[in-house]
Amino acid sequence: MVARMKILIIEDDPEAAAYLAKAFREAGIVSDHASDGESGLFMASENSYDVLVIDRMLPRRDGLSVITELRRKDIHTPVLILSALGQVDDRVTGLRAGGDDYLPKPYAFNELLARVEVLGRRKGTPEQDMVYRVGDLELDRLSHSVRRQGKEIPLQPREFRLLEYLMKNAGQVVTRTMLLENVWDYHFDPQTNVIDVHVSRLRSKIEKDFDVPLLRTVRGAGYMIKDDRAPA
């Protein structure tokens, strides 16, 4: 058993979802549930999971579209696709969309559990990339925590994603368009001040009571997070 595994079930059938949640719980696995593709995409983007179990046929956004969008956003959480479409071509399509495994319905839960456990042992990203550091600021993607000089800094989910993207690209200018695509998913007009507001809030949280500023505005270009004390 993979210790402390947490998974997301994206399934629109309430009975099937309840059955899976109960069975996983009995196996010692914690699960969250989303009943449609849009909710599932949001939850998978905003939270850290070991494995995503995604039904292919979903309302609002189909399962393959969810997976494709997650991969586009550089989220590599292992995905097990569940589907009544079990032909070879269907499986190939699912895997090419970014799925890691494909299990046709009906299935035996023991097999599903074994596949989830295998996926949970995989590393979606290298271990060193689980923690981002810029100077004395540290972001842990697994525990979803941020610390500076050992002091925990509570952030809202969107602020965490914003900081994560900035730290992933530390030392580089991040444009407003890049932020719109990777943090806000194109949902806002580029002329909106939502980015400026969030950056301002984030800056106040990670720089208040600390001597060295890290997050800067690059006039006419975008934003950059960098520790000027570090070698160029």
CSV table of N, CA and C in Angstrom, one decimal, residues 3-4 54 57 62 65 69 84 88 90 98 144 153 172 190 212-213 218 229:
chain,number,residue,atom,x,y,z
A,3,ALA,N,1.7,4.7,1.2
A,3,ALA,CA,1.3,5.4,2.4
A,3,ALA,C,0.7,6.8,2.1
A,4,ARG,N,-0.3,7.2,2.8
A,4,ARG,CA,-0.9,8.5,2.8
A,4,ARG,C,-1.3,9.0,1.4
A,54,ILE,N,-10.3,9.2,-13.6
A,54,ILE,CA,-11.2,10.1,-14.4
A,54,ILE,C,-12.1,9.2,-15.3
A,57,MET,N,-16.5,9.8,-20.0
A,57,MET,CA,-17.7,10.5,-20.4
A,57,MET,C,-18.2,11.3,-19.2
A,62,ASP,N,-15.5,16.7,-21.1
A,62,ASP,CA,-15.2,15.3,-21.1
A,62,ASP,C,-13.8,15.0,-20.5
A,65,SER,N,-10.6,15.8,-22.4
A,65,SER,CA,-10.3,17.2,-22.4
A,65,SER,C,-9.7,17.7,-21.1
A,69,GLU,N,-6.0,19.4,-20.8
A,69,GLU,CA,-5.8,20.7,-20.3
A,69,GLU,C,-4.8,20.6,-19.1
A,84,ALA,N,-16.5,3.1,-20.4
A,84,ALA,CA,-17.2,1.9,-21.0
A,84,ALA,C,-16.7,1.7,-22.4
A,88,VAL,N,-9.5,-1.1,-28.5
A,88,VAL,CA,-8.1,-0.8,-28.6
A,88,VAL,C,-7.9,0.7,-29.0
A,90,ASP,N,-10.0,3.1,-28.6
A,90,ASP,CA,-10.4,4.0,-27.4
A,90,ASP,C,-9.3,4.1,-26.4
A,98,GLY,N,-2.9,11.9,-22.8
A,98,GLY,CA,-2.1,12.2,-21.6
A,98,GLY,C,-2.4,11.3,-20.4
A,144,HIS,N,1.9,21.6,-0.2
A,144,HIS,CA,1.1,22.8,-0.5
A,144,HIS,C,1.4,23.9,0.5
A,153,ILE,N,3.9,30.9,5.5
A,153,ILE,CA,3.1,32.0,4.9
A,153,ILE,C,1.9,31.4,4.3
A,172,GLN,N,13.5,34.6,-14.6
A,172,GLN,CA,13.0,34.9,-15.9
A,172,GLN,C,11.8,35.9,-15.8
A,190,PRO,N,-7.0,40.3,-21.0
A,190,PRO,CA,-5.7,40.7,-20.6
A,190,PRO,C,-5.6,42.2,-20.1
A,212,VAL,N,14.8,41.5,2.3
A,212,VAL,CA,15.1,41.4,0.9
A,212,VAL,C,13.9,41.2,0.0
A,213,PRO,N,13.6,42.1,-0.9
A,213,PRO,CA,12.5,41.9,-1.8
A,213,PRO,C,12.9,40.9,-2.9
A,218,VAL,N,8.5,44.1,-13.9
A,218,VAL,CA,9.4,44.5,-14.9
A,218,VAL,C,8.6,45.4,-15.9
A,229,ARG,N,20.8,38.5,-4.3
A,229,ARG,CA,22.0,38.0,-3.6
A,229,ARG,C,22.6,36.8,-4.2
